Short mmCIF file of C-alpha atoms and ligand atoms in Angstrom, two decimals:
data_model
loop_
_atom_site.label_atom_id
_atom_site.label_comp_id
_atom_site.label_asym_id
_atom_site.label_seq_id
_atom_site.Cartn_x
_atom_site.Cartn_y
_atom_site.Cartn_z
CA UNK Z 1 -28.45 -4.46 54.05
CA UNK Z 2 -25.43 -5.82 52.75
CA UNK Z 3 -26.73 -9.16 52.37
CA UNK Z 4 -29.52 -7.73 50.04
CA UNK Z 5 -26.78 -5.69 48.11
CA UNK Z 6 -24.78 -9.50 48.00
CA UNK Z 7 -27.88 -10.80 46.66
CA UNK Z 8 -28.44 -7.83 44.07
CA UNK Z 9 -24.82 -8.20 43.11
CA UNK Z 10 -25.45 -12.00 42.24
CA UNK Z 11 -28.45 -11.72 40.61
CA UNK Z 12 -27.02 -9.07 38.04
CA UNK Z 13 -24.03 -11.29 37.59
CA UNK Z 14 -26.50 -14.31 36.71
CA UNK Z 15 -28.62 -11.78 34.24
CA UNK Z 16 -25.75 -10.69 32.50
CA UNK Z 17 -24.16 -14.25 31.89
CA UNK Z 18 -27.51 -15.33 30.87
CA UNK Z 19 -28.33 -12.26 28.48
CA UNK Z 20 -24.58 -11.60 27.57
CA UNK Z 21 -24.00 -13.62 24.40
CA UNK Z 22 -19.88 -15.01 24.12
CA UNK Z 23 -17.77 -12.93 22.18
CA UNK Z 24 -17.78 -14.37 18.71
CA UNK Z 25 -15.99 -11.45 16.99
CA UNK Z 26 -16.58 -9.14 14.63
CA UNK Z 27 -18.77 -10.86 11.51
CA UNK Z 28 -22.00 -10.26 9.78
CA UNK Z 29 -24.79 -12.77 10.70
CA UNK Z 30 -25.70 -14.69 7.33
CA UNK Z 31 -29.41 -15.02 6.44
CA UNK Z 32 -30.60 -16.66 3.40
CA UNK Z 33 -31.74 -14.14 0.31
CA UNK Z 34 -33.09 -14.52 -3.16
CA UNK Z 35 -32.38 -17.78 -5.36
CA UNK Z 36 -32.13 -17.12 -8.88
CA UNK Z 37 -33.73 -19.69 -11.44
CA UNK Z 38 -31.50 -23.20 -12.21
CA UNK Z 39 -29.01 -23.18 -14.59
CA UNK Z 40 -29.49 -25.55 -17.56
CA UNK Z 41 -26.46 -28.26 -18.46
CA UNK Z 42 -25.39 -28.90 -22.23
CA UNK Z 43 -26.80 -31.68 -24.28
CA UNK Z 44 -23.68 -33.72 -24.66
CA UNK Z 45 -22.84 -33.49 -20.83
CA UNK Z 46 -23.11 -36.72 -19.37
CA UNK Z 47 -25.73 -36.33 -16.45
CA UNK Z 48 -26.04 -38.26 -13.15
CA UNK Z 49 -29.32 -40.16 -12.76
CA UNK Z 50 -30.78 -37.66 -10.49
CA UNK Z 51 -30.28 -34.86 -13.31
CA UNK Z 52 -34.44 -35.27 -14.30
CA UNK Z 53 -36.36 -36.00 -10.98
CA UNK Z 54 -33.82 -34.75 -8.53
CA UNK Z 55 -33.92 -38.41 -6.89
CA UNK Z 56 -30.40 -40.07 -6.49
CA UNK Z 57 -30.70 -43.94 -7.19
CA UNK Z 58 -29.96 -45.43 -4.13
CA UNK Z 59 -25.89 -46.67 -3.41
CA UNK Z 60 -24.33 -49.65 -2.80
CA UNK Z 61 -25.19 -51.21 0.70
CA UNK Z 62 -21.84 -52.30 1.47
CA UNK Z 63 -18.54 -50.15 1.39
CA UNK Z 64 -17.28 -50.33 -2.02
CA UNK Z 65 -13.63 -52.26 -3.14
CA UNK Z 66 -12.71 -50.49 -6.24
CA UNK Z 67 -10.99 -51.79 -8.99
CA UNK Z 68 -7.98 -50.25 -10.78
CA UNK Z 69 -10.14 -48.48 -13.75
CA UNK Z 70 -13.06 -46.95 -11.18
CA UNK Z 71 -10.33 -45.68 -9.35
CA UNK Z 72 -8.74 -44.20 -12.21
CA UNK Z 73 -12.11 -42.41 -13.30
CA UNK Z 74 -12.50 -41.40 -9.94
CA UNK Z 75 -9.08 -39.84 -9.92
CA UNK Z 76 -9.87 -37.91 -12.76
CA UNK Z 77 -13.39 -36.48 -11.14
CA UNK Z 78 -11.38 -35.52 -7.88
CA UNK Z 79 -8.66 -33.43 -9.79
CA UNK Z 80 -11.04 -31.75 -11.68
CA UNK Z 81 -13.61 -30.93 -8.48
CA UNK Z 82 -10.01 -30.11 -6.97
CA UNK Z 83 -8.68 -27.44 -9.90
CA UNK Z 84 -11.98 -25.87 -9.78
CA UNK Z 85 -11.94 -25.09 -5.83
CA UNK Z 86 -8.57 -23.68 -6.27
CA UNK Z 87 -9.59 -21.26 -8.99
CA UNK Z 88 -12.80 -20.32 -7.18
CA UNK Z 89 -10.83 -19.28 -4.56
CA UNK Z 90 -8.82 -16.38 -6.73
CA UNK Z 91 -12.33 -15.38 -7.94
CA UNK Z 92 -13.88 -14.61 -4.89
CA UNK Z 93 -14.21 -10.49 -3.97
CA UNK Z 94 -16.24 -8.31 -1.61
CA UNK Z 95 -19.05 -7.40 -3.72
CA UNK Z 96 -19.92 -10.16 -5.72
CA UNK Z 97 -22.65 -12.40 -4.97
CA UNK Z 98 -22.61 -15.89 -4.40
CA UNK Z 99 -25.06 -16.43 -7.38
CA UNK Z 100 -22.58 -15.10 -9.23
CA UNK Z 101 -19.93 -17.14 -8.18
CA UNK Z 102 -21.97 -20.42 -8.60
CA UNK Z 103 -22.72 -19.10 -12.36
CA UNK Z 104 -18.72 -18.93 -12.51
CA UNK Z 105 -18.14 -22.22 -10.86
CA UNK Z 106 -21.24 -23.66 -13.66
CA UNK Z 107 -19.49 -22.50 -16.40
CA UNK Z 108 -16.41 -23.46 -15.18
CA UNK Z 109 -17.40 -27.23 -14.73
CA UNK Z 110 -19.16 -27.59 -17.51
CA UNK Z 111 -16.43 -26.19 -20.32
CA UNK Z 112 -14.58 -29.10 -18.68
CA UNK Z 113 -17.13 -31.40 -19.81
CA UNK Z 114 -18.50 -32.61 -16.23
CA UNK Z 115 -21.66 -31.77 -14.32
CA UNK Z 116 -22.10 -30.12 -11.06
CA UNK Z 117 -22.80 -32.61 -9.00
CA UNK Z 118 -24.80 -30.28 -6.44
CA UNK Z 119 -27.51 -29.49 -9.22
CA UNK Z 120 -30.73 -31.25 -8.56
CA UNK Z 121 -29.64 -33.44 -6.14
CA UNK Z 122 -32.29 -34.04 -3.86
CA UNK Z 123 -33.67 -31.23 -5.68
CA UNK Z 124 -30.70 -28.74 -4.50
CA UNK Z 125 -31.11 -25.75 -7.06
CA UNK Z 126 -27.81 -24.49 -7.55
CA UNK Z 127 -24.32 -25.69 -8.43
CA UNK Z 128 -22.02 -25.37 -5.91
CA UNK Z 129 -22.92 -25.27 -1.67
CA UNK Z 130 -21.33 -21.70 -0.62
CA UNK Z 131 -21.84 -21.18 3.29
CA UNK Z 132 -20.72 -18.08 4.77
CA UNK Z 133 -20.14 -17.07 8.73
CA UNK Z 134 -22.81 -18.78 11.05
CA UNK Z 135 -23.96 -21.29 7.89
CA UNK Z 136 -22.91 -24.63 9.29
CA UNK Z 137 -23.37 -25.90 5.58
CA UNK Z 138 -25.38 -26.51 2.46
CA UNK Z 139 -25.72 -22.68 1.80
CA UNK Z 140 -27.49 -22.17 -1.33
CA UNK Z 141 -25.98 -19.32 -3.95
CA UNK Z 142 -28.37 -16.36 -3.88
CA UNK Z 143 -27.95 -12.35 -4.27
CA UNK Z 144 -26.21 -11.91 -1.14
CA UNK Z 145 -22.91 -9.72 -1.64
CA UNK Z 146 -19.59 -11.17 -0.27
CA UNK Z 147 -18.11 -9.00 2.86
CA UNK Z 148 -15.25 -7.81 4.10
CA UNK Z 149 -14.29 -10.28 6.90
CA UNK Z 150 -16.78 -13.28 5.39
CA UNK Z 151 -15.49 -16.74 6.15
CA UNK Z 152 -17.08 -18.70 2.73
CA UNK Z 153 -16.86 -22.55 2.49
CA UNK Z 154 -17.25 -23.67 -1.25
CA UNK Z 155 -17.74 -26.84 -1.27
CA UNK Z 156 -17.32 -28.05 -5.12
CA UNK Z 157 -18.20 -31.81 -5.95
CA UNK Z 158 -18.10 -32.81 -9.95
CA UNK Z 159 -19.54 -35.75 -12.04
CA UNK Z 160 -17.06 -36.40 -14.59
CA UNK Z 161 -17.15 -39.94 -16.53
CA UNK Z 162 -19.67 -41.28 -14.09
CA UNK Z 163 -17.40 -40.82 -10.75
CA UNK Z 164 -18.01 -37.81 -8.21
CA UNK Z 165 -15.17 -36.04 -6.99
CA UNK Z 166 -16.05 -34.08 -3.66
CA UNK Z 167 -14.15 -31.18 -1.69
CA UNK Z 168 -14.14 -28.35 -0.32
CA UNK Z 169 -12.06 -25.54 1.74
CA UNK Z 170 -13.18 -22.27 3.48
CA UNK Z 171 -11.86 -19.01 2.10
CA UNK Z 172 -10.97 -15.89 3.77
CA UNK Z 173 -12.79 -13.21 1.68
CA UNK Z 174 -10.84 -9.53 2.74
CA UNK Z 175 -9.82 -9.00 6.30
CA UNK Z 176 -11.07 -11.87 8.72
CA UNK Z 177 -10.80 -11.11 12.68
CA UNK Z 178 -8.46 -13.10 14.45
CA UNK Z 179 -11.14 -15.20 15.78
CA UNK Z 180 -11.97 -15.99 12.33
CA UNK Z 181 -8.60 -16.69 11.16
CA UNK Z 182 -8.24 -19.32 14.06
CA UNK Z 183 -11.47 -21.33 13.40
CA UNK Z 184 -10.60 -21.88 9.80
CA UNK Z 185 -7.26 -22.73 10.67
CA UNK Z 186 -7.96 -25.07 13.40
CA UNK Z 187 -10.68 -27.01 10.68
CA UNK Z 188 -7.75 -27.38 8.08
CA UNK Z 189 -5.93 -28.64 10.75
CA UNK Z 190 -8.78 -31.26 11.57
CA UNK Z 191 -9.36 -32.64 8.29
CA UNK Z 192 -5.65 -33.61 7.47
CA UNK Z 193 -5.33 -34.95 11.33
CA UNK Z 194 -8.36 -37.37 10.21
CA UNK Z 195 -6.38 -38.53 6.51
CA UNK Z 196 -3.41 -38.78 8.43
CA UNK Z 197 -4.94 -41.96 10.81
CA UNK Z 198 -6.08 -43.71 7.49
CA UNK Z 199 -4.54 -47.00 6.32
CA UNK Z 200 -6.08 -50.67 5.81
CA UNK Z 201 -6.90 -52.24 9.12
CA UNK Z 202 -7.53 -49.02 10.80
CA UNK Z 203 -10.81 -48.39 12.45
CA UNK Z 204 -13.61 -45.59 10.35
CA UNK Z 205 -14.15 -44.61 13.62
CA UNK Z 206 -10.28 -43.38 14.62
CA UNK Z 207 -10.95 -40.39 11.97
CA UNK Z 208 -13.80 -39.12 14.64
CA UNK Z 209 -11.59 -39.85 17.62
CA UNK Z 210 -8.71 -37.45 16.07
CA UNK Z 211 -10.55 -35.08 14.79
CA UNK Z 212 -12.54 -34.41 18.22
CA UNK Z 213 -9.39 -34.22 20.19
CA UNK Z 214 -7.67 -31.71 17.44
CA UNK Z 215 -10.68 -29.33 17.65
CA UNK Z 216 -11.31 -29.37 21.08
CA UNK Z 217 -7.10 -28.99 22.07
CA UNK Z 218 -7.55 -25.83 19.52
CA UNK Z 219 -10.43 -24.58 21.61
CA UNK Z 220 -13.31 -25.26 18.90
CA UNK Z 221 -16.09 -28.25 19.15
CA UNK Z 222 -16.71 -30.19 16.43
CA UNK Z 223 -20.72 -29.95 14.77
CA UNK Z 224 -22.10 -33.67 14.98
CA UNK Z 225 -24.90 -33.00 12.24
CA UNK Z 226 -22.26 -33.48 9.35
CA UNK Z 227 -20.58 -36.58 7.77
CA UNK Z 228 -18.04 -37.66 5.60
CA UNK Z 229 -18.86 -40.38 3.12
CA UNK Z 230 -18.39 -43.10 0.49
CA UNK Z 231 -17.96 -42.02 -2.98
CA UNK Z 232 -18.52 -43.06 -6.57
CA UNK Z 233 -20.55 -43.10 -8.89
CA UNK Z 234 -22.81 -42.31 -6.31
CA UNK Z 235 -22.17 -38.97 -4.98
CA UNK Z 236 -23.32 -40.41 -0.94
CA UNK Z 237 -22.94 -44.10 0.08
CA UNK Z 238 -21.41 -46.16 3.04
CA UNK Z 239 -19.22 -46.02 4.75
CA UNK Z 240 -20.80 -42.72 7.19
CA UNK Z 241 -17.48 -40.83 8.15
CA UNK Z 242 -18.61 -39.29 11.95
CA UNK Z 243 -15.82 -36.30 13.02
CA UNK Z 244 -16.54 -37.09 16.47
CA UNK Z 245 -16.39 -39.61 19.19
CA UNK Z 246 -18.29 -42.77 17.86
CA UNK Z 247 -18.67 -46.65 17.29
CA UNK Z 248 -18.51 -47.41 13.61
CA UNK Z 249 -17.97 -50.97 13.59
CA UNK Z 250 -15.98 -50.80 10.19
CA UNK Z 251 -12.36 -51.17 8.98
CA UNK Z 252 -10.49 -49.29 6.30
CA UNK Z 253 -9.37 -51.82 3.36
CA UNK Z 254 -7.14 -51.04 0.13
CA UNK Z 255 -9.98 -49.61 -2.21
CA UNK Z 256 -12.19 -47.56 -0.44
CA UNK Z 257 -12.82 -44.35 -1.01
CA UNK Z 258 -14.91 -41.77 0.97
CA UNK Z 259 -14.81 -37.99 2.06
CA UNK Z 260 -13.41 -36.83 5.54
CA UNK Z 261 -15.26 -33.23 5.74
CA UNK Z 262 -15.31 -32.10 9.49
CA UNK Z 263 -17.51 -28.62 10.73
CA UNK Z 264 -16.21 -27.34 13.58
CA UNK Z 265 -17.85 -24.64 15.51
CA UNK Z 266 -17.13 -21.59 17.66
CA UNK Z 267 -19.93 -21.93 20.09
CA UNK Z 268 -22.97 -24.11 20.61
CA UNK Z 269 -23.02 -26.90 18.44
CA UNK Z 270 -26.97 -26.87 17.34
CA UNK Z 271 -27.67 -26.05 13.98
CA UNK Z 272 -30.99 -25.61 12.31
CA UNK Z 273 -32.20 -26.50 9.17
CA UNK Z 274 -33.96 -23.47 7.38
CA UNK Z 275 -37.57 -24.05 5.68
CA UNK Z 276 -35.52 -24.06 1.71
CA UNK Z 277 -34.74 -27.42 3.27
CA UNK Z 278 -30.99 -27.03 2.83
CA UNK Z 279 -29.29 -24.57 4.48
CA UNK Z 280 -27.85 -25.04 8.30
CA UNK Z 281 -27.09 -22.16 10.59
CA UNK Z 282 -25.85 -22.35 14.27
CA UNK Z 283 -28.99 -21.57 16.11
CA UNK Z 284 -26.17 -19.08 18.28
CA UNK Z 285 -25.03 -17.26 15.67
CA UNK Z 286 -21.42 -18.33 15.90
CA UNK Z 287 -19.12 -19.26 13.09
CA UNK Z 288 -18.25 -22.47 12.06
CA UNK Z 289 -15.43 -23.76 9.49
CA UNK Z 290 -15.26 -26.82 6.71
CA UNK Z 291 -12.68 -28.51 5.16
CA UNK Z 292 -13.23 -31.71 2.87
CA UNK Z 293 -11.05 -34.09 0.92
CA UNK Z 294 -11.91 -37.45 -1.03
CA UNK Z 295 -9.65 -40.33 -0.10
CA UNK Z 296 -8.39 -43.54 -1.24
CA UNK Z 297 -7.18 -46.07 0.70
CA UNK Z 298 -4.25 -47.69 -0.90
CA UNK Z 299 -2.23 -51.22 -0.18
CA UNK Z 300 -0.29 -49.50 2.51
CA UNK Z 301 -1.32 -45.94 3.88
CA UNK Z 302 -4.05 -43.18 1.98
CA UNK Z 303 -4.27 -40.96 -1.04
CA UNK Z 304 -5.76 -37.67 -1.13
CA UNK Z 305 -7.87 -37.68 -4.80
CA UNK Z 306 -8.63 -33.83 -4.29
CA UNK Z 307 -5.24 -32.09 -4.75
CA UNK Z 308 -4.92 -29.42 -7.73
CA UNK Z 309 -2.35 -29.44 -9.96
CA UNK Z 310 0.72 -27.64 -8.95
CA UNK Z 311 1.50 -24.68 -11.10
N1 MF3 P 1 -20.81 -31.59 -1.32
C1 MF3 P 1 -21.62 -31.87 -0.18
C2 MF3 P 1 -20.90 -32.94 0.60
O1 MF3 P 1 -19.77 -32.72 0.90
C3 MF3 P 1 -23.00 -32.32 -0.51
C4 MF3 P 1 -23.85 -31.30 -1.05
S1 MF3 P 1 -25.37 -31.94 -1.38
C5 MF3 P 1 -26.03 -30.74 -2.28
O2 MF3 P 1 -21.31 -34.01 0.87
F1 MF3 P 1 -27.09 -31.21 -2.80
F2 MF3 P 1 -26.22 -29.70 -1.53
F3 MF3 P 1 -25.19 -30.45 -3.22
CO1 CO P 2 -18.72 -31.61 -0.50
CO1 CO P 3 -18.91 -34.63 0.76
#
């Protein structure tokens, strides 16, 4: 008798651990909704090759050395991409829809004489990646209204005189559970651990090694399916920035520049890629968090190219 009640007792505890999902906090669960048409790009706007057949030429092989003029051009890319993320950020409101936003963020870019980077590439149809609550990344504008309590990662990257400039922050929209508050945090935190390794002579792989150790001491894991990269006038080349644990044979010389743009997750770390061929959810559920910077190495340390101008 009481060993059956014992073995009742046990089985009910395995059920409920099994059925019981972890507490993720209080969110909505994201799914993907309508896609308006693609926005068209003035004449006189320079366009990246892609712009027509939605086919990026392919990037150098190696990891690029720039020279003093393509890193000024760069420069110039980053602080716009980096202006334009802060003011998206004072736009966003419960209500509006991220198609709405991305026609902001459009106009926004192009009065400034650049081109959203985003548009076409590899046939992406919208302007600017927006992924909210259990999107990992790559969320794709549509007519979904922003919510009270939506963690949204905008993720803005310009072509501007022939350079990409790449970044990207999550954004509290109203009041964000505590939960919430801590993931985003704890990314932040990640990404400017990862810059702060970054010198010539220094390992690509000691960004990973940081950034692992940050996220899990803060209680978060870090999603393997997204890298950082090298960045030009290509908007994805070497070197392959990996936020985790990893054996990148490569070292950091005066010159290089590349993105550091960890996801780091609540729960499991799968995500799934969705049949529009773009967006990533958590196959859990949970939340997860982004944060991205371009970088230059420089002759003794590292430059962040994606800072806004103080006002
Ligand atoms: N900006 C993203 C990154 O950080 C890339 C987006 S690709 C797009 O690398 F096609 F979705 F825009
Ligand atoms: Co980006
Ligand atoms: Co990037």
């Amino acid at each position: 008798m009481i060993r059956s009640l014992i073995k009742n007792i046990s089985r009910n505890y395995a059920f409920a651990q099994f059925f019981q999902k972890p507490d993720f906090g209080k969110y909505s669960i994201v799914m993907p909704g309508q896609v308006s048409p693609m926005r068209s790009v003035p004449e006189h706007i320079e366009k990246p090759d892609y712009y027509k057949t939605g086919e990026p030429k392919p990037a150098t092989r190696d990891i690029e050395i720039k020279n003093s003029k393509q890193i000024q051009l760069l420069k110039d890319s980053c602080k716009l991409a980096a202006n334009i993320l802060e003011e998206s950020g004072k736009i966003l409101k419960v209500g509006m829809t991220t198609d709405e936003l991305d026609n902001i963020i459009h106009q926004m870019i192009v009065k400034r004489g650049a081109y959203p980077s985003p548009l076409n590439y590899h046939h992406f149809p919208k302007s600017v990646c927006t992924s909210i609550n259990n999107v990992a990344c790559h969320g794709i504008p549509d007519d979904r209204k922003l919510q009270d309590g939506d963690i949204i990662n905008v993720d803005i990257t310009v072509f501007l005189n022939g350079y990409h400039g790449d970044c990207s922050k999550t954004y509290l929209v109203g009041n964000v559970d505590q939960k919430g508050r801590e993931l985003v945090k704890a990314t932040e935190n990640c990404l400017k651990a990862g810059i702060n390794v970054c010198k010539p002579g220094v390992d690509f792989c000691k960004i990973g090694e940081v950034i692992e150790k940050r996220a899990h001491e803060q209680g978060f894991g870090v999603v393997p399916a997204f890298c950082g990269h090298g960045i030009g006038s290509y908007f994805h080349g070497p070197p392959e920035i990996i936020h985790m644990e990893n054996a990148y044979p490569y070292q950091m010389e005066p010159g290089m520049t590349f993105t550091i743009e960890p996801v780091l997750g609540q729960g499991s770390r799968d995500v799934e890629l969705l049949e529009d061929g773009w967006t990533c959810i958590t196959t859990d559920g949970s939340r997860t968090a982004q944060f991205e910077h371009t970088v230059l190495i420089t002759d003794n340390g590292v430059e962040i190219l994606t800072l806004p101008d103080e006002k």
